[in-house]
Amino acid sequence: MTWRGLGLVVGSAFVWGLAQFATGLRRFGALLLGLEIALLAGAGVLAGPMRDRVAVWLVQPRWLDALSIVLAAVAVLWVGVIFSAFWVVRPATSRGRILPAIAAVVMSLVVALPLARAAELAQTSKGVVTSVFASSSGSDAWKGKKRVNLLLIGADAAPGRPGVRTDSMTVASLDTEKGKTTLFSLPRNLEDVPMPTEASRAAFPDGFAGDGTEGTPALLNEVYQWAEDHPDIVPGVPAGERGETLLKATVGGILGLEIDYYAMIDMKGFAQLVDAVGGITVKIDEDLVYGRNDEGLIRAGTRRLTGDQALWFGRTRTGSSDYARMSRQKCLLYGLEQQADPMTVLTRFNQIASAAKRAVSTDIPRDLLPALVQLSQKEKGLDVKSVQFIPPLISTANPDWDFIQDKVDSTLNPVAATAHVSAVKKKDEESLADLCT
């Protein structure tokens, strides 16, 4: 009886009601088995036909709370099924109950711990959503817009240098119907950028000039910190939001696009994110020297980089240029998105979530996350087109602002290409997949 009871207890953890059937409690056993089949069928539907809908639920705090409750309830129910099996098959002698009792405890832990871990991940996800993304705006998805534009910023606050420099600025223009994405990258060293608002134009009628130091031109990557330090240039906007507000409007004015939202990642935080996923594999065309004293070296070839190496890969200009660095930074983001496989995300989720909370800031409201997830699902499998406004396509010291806007318009609407744009003999549109792999 001891060994039979042991087998029935273990078996009941997988086939609910097995012990009840074996001991003549057929109705109770049928009830438990039917309940298990229903739960498995529901899980199959959620993981199969409804997986896209589930992905939308998993970025909404209320659904994450509901998931935690459901997982806890299933864990309690499953443990109850196991101990119910032990109760109906328990041997008459205390000595004979030891092995079945141990089996019941062990199997309870085997089924309950993963469910507890899943509930914990759900709450961690909720913490990321509520801490990184802005509070709900009450807006209705994309409000019927055919295109939404996100400003992606890579910020670098180096030691010994005050303030934040937005050294990487890329606008992701997303087709809300088809999911097709086009990236427009602006170099950090654009000069005399036109100001977008009345207050900023009053301060800089001939384009952004910073403090006006002779021989030191003010660059696009200084606009963010300048706005934070000079409230009068962005009147009515609170501290901490002035930089993003003016930079969104400035970049939008340059490209001729309305920038809807921004997302900024701190470069040091990005290094922590890379370490959290276990490193990132990139293609390196030629040896890269890096470090404050050029003490580091990354050999050419396909390499697995640590967070610190990835940071320097995206930052270094030694033996290189700002424009090569722009391409490398995009490839880092592309590689991180492509290589973050589900198993890595599951096993390192807490580290990833912690790094994301430290590294990322955005004004995307939480109630738009479901629509953004749906948009990303449409984008899967589609090639991402990338346009970099760098020499010789443009001059950073004397940019042709009309040409930049014409190029953006003709890229998003090919039939609208102007003669001005068509005359440029330059392979300026790249496939991000071809560029980075």
XYZ file of C-alpha atoms in Angstrom:
437
model
C 0.000 0.000 0.000
C 2.879 2.403 0.693
C 4.326 2.114 -2.817
C 0.897 2.179 -4.447
C -0.025 5.264 -2.452
C 3.269 6.888 -3.361
C 2.627 6.324 -7.074
C -0.931 7.636 -6.890
C 0.150 10.806 -5.075
C 2.854 11.539 -7.658
C 0.552 10.620 -10.553
C -2.228 12.855 -9.237
C 0.049 15.864 -9.582
C -0.097 15.289 -13.358
C -3.523 13.649 -13.800
C -5.975 15.222 -11.403
C -8.399 12.746 -9.853
C -6.189 9.694 -10.480
C -6.124 8.710 -6.801
C -9.871 9.256 -6.493
C -10.581 7.002 -9.468
C -8.290 4.309 -7.992
C -10.097 4.371 -4.638
C -13.649 4.354 -5.969
C -14.392 8.102 -5.669
C -15.193 8.286 -9.364
C -17.477 11.342 -9.351
C -14.959 13.384 -7.390
C -12.169 12.129 -9.638
C -14.168 13.027 -12.762
C -14.762 16.530 -11.366
C -11.043 17.085 -10.741
C -10.053 15.670 -14.133
C -12.633 17.824 -15.907
C -11.341 20.903 -14.087
C -7.770 20.130 -15.153
C -8.820 19.613 -18.769
C -10.672 22.938 -18.720
C -7.629 24.753 -17.318
C -5.307 23.146 -19.885
C -7.702 23.989 -22.704
C -7.877 27.598 -21.522
C -4.096 27.831 -21.308
C -3.838 26.376 -24.826
C -6.232 28.964 -26.218
C -4.353 31.798 -24.513
C -0.990 30.531 -25.782
C -2.324 29.820 -29.272
C -5.185 31.714 -30.956
C -5.245 34.457 -28.321
C -1.497 34.968 -27.838
C -1.572 38.388 -29.510
C -4.389 39.481 -27.215
C -2.465 38.140 -24.215
C 0.557 40.235 -25.221
C -1.694 43.299 -25.064
C -3.006 42.319 -21.625
C 0.505 41.875 -20.265
C 1.247 45.624 -20.508
C -1.840 46.634 -18.522
C -1.504 46.814 -14.723
C -5.042 45.596 -13.996
C -4.541 42.481 -16.114
C -1.164 41.828 -14.510
C -2.856 41.984 -11.110
C -5.542 39.598 -12.374
C -2.866 37.236 -13.683
C -1.153 37.172 -10.284
C -4.449 36.304 -8.574
C -5.246 33.558 -11.094
C -1.778 32.034 -10.766
C -2.035 32.056 -6.974
C -5.481 30.448 -7.146
C -4.248 27.717 -9.508
C -1.283 27.044 -7.212
C -3.570 26.652 -4.191
C -5.954 24.425 -6.145
C -3.144 22.244 -7.491
C -1.618 21.767 -4.032
C -5.106 20.920 -2.741
C -5.477 18.245 -5.434
C -2.141 16.678 -4.430
C -2.965 16.572 -0.719
C -6.457 15.307 -1.499
C -4.799 12.410 -3.303
C -2.611 11.757 -0.275
C -5.642 11.787 2.018
C -7.638 9.209 0.060
C -4.697 6.769 -0.387
C -2.959 7.207 2.939
C -1.908 3.834 4.447
C -3.405 2.771 7.767
C -0.094 2.888 9.661
C 1.776 6.075 10.479
C 4.995 4.483 9.272
C 3.470 3.677 5.896
C 2.375 7.299 5.386
C 5.875 8.770 5.482
C 6.820 8.285 1.804
C 3.428 9.386 0.400
C 3.497 12.443 2.682
C 7.003 13.350 1.531
C 5.889 12.871 -2.095
C 2.898 15.183 -1.519
C 5.122 17.921 -0.095
C 7.719 17.575 -2.864
C 5.158 17.575 -5.695
C 3.389 20.553 -4.126
C 6.640 22.494 -4.223
C 7.317 21.357 -7.793
C 4.015 22.792 -9.044
C 3.642 25.776 -6.702
C 7.090 27.366 -7.000
C 6.941 27.974 -10.790
C 3.462 29.467 -10.416
C 4.680 31.679 -7.575
C 7.595 32.755 -9.763
C 5.211 33.576 -12.611
C 3.054 35.660 -10.250
C 6.184 37.481 -9.087
C 7.159 38.235 -12.708
C 3.686 39.615 -13.331
C 4.097 42.034 -10.418
C 7.599 42.955 -11.576
C 6.173 43.712 -15.024
C 3.540 45.887 -13.404
C 6.304 47.753 -11.571
C 8.102 48.456 -14.853
C 4.931 49.643 -16.565
C 3.922 51.965 -13.724
C 7.400 53.373 -13.048
C 8.715 53.839 -16.606
C 5.617 54.915 -18.510
C 3.621 58.068 -17.927
C 0.273 57.922 -16.164
C -2.777 57.270 -18.293
C -3.822 60.097 -20.584
C -7.365 59.028 -21.370
C -6.523 59.152 -25.065
C -8.019 56.804 -27.625
C -5.108 54.795 -29.089
C -3.639 56.759 -31.996
C -6.731 58.961 -32.388
C -7.178 57.817 -35.979
C -3.655 58.907 -36.981
C -2.165 57.026 -39.917
C 1.362 57.561 -38.618
C 2.880 57.961 -35.157
C 6.391 59.333 -34.615
C 8.579 58.382 -31.659
C 11.810 60.222 -30.850
C 14.396 57.714 -29.600
C 17.209 59.378 -27.646
C 20.509 58.015 -26.463
C 21.712 60.263 -23.623
C 25.272 60.432 -22.361
C 26.169 62.178 -19.108
C 29.917 61.656 -18.954
C 31.976 62.247 -15.764
C 33.394 65.757 -15.561
C 30.898 67.100 -18.099
C 27.843 68.890 -16.700
C 24.382 68.069 -17.927
C 23.045 65.560 -20.417
C 24.066 65.391 -24.070
C 21.630 63.725 -26.444
C 24.279 62.179 -28.666
C 21.885 59.825 -30.456
C 18.596 61.084 -31.938
C 16.452 58.886 -34.166
C 12.807 59.269 -35.072
C 10.911 56.021 -35.619
C 7.983 56.779 -37.906
C 5.400 53.994 -37.597
C 2.597 53.298 -40.054
C -0.312 52.539 -37.714
C -2.187 50.540 -40.355
C 0.597 48.329 -41.769
C 3.154 48.489 -38.951
C 5.973 49.468 -41.313
C 8.744 51.415 -39.580
C 11.151 53.990 -41.018
C 14.010 55.461 -38.992
C 15.348 58.986 -39.522
C 18.604 59.739 -37.709
C 19.993 63.212 -37.089
C 23.667 63.755 -36.191
C 24.441 65.338 -32.856
C 26.610 68.038 -34.498
C 23.967 69.811 -36.573
C 24.601 73.549 -36.315
C 22.243 76.545 -36.298
C 19.173 74.371 -35.937
C 15.944 76.376 -36.345
C 13.965 76.888 -33.176
C 10.343 75.698 -33.157
C 8.505 77.972 -30.719
C 7.945 81.687 -30.310
C 9.988 81.888 -27.101
C 12.890 79.860 -28.506
C 12.915 81.816 -31.781
C 12.991 85.065 -29.832
C 16.104 83.801 -28.034
C 17.722 82.376 -31.183
C 16.278 84.064 -34.298
C 19.077 82.717 -36.516
C 19.068 79.201 -35.130
C 20.296 77.664 -31.890
C 23.535 79.346 -30.809
C 23.937 78.269 -27.185
C 25.953 80.742 -25.142
C 27.386 82.285 -28.311
C 31.015 81.414 -27.574
C 33.033 82.350 -30.641
C 34.641 79.408 -32.391
C 32.484 76.901 -30.502
C 29.300 76.293 -32.496
C 26.231 75.196 -30.586
C 25.059 71.745 -31.632
C 21.765 69.893 -31.714
C 22.823 67.647 -28.838
C 22.934 70.683 -26.514
C 19.283 71.707 -26.997
C 17.929 69.324 -24.346
C 20.141 70.547 -21.507
C 19.852 74.187 -22.593
C 16.073 74.008 -22.197
C 16.427 72.433 -18.748
C 18.811 75.188 -17.651
C 16.800 78.086 -19.154
C 13.117 77.958 -18.135
C 12.322 81.129 -20.100
C 12.889 79.323 -23.391
C 10.134 76.779 -22.610
C 7.631 78.830 -20.582
C 5.026 76.995 -18.547
C 6.807 73.627 -18.685
C 8.022 72.171 -15.356
C 11.625 71.217 -14.663
C 12.438 67.730 -15.845
C 10.158 68.095 -18.871
C 11.621 71.179 -20.521
C 14.421 69.357 -22.315
C 12.255 66.677 -23.881
C 9.580 69.234 -24.831
C 11.945 71.513 -26.734
C 13.953 68.672 -28.294
C 10.804 66.958 -29.590
C 9.609 70.191 -31.154
C 13.080 70.998 -32.568
C 13.625 67.576 -34.148
C 10.056 67.567 -35.436
C 10.606 70.961 -37.032
C 13.804 69.793 -38.724
C 12.169 66.690 -40.193
C 8.770 68.212 -40.892
C 7.068 65.668 -38.646
C 4.952 65.952 -35.535
C 6.754 64.069 -32.772
C 4.153 62.326 -30.648
C 6.293 60.781 -27.912
C 9.877 60.251 -26.885
C 11.843 57.485 -25.198
C 15.303 58.183 -23.784
C 17.833 55.608 -22.689
C 20.826 56.513 -20.586
C 23.946 54.984 -22.114
C 25.263 53.704 -18.789
C 21.873 52.196 -18.112
C 22.006 50.615 -21.541
C 25.231 48.861 -20.530
C 23.434 47.454 -17.481
C 20.608 46.295 -19.745
C 23.069 44.485 -22.011
C 24.632 42.745 -19.004
C 21.152 41.816 -17.775
C 20.441 39.857 -20.976
C 23.868 38.204 -20.876
C 25.635 40.301 -23.511
C 24.916 41.186 -27.124
C 26.351 39.808 -30.377
C 27.255 42.359 -33.050
C 29.119 42.444 -36.335
C 32.272 44.591 -36.158
C 33.708 45.612 -39.525
C 37.120 46.689 -38.267
C 39.105 46.773 -35.032
C 37.732 49.371 -32.589
C 39.889 51.135 -30.046
C 38.007 52.448 -27.021
C 38.439 53.842 -23.529
C 39.376 57.221 -22.114
C 43.013 56.480 -22.809
C 42.427 54.169 -25.783
C 43.263 51.212 -23.593
C 40.566 48.893 -24.961
C 40.320 46.977 -28.200
C 37.445 45.098 -29.804
C 38.611 42.930 -32.669
C 36.792 42.867 -36.004
C 34.370 40.009 -36.578
C 31.199 38.782 -34.930
C 31.689 39.370 -31.202
C 29.719 38.881 -28.015
C 30.044 42.138 -26.081
C 29.612 42.799 -22.387
C 27.659 45.841 -21.264
C 30.830 47.914 -20.857
C 32.125 46.880 -24.280
C 28.719 47.586 -25.852
C 28.759 51.046 -24.254
C 32.123 51.831 -25.805
C 31.126 50.231 -29.100
C 28.304 52.745 -29.312
C 30.270 55.660 -27.884
C 33.836 55.581 -29.257
C 34.963 57.838 -32.082
C 38.641 56.872 -31.945
C 39.736 56.173 -35.518
C 36.109 56.571 -36.506
C 33.478 59.297 -36.817
C 30.210 60.533 -35.390
C 28.429 59.025 -38.368
C 29.895 55.549 -37.991
C 28.963 55.781 -34.315
C 25.368 56.571 -35.257
C 25.180 53.343 -37.266
C 26.706 51.319 -34.440
C 24.226 52.722 -31.928
C 21.292 51.719 -34.103
C 22.779 48.251 -34.513
C 23.073 47.894 -30.744
C 19.380 48.629 -30.276
C 18.495 46.366 -33.201
C 20.653 43.566 -31.837
C 19.227 43.877 -28.332
C 15.674 43.642 -29.678
C 16.514 40.680 -31.927
C 18.539 38.700 -29.401
C 16.401 39.037 -26.287
C 14.963 35.525 -26.627
C 12.040 34.450 -24.392
C 14.138 32.086 -22.257
C 16.695 34.814 -21.516
C 13.929 37.259 -20.653
C 12.305 34.733 -18.293
C 15.475 33.688 -16.495
C 16.875 37.215 -16.158
C 13.633 39.158 -15.939
C 14.275 40.828 -12.591
C 17.693 42.097 -13.720
C 16.246 43.308 -17.036
C 13.353 45.055 -15.296
C 15.652 46.710 -12.775
C 17.990 47.960 -15.530
C 15.066 49.206 -17.611
C 13.668 51.228 -14.704
C 17.059 52.891 -14.201
C 17.871 53.415 -17.876
C 14.642 54.383 -19.641
C 12.448 57.456 -19.424
C 9.505 58.220 -21.693
C 6.279 60.185 -21.985
C 4.373 57.344 -23.637
C 1.254 56.939 -21.453
C 0.369 53.509 -20.104
C -2.990 53.399 -21.838
C -1.256 53.559 -25.224
C 0.898 50.495 -24.521
C -1.727 48.023 -25.809
C -1.913 49.879 -29.132
C 1.892 50.017 -29.280
C 2.122 46.252 -28.695
C -0.412 45.623 -31.461
C 1.625 47.861 -33.741
C 4.814 45.940 -32.963
C 3.014 42.691 -33.825
C 2.191 44.091 -37.264
C 5.846 45.102 -37.694
C 7.175 41.559 -37.172
C 8.816 40.245 -40.334
C 8.840 43.631 -42.045
C 12.128 45.246 -42.985
C 13.033 48.479 -41.216
C 14.215 51.251 -43.518
C 16.823 53.654 -42.157
C 17.819 57.117 -43.397
C 20.788 58.922 -41.826
C 21.156 62.638 -42.461
C 24.934 62.697 -42.559
C 27.570 63.959 -45.029
C 27.613 63.861 -47.995
C 23.809 63.724 -47.970
C 23.793 66.963 -45.963
C 26.294 69.397 -44.500
C 26.143 69.489 -40.715
C 27.650 73.000 -40.612
C 25.252 74.401 -43.190
C 22.266 72.038 -43.475
C 19.704 72.349 -46.247
C 16.593 72.235 -44.058
C 14.209 72.154 -47.033
C 16.036 69.180 -48.502
C 15.806 67.265 -45.202
C 12.041 67.741 -45.060
C 11.655 66.848 -48.748
C 13.686 63.684 -48.200
C 11.556 62.653 -45.218
C 8.382 63.282 -47.196
C 9.589 61.370 -50.261
C 10.734 58.418 -48.113
C 7.364 58.118 -46.414
C 5.475 58.935 -49.625
C 7.644 57.714 -52.546
C 5.335 59.149 -55.212
C 5.945 62.599 -53.721
C 9.711 62.643 -54.416
C 10.836 66.071 -55.583
C 13.459 66.830 -58.207
C 15.557 68.328 -55.411
C 15.636 64.995 -53.610
C 15.907 62.814 -56.719
C 19.009 64.704 -57.858
C 21.021 63.456 -54.874
C 23.182 60.506 -55.925
C 23.552 58.750 -52.611
C 22.578 55.370 -51.164
C 20.906 57.086 -48.242
C 18.204 54.534 -47.508
C 19.442 51.358 -45.825
C 17.902 48.186 -44.584
C 18.619 47.959 -40.873
C 18.890 44.168 -41.096
C 21.486 44.439 -43.909
C 23.384 47.155 -42.067
C 23.692 45.267 -38.787
C 24.079 41.607 -39.794
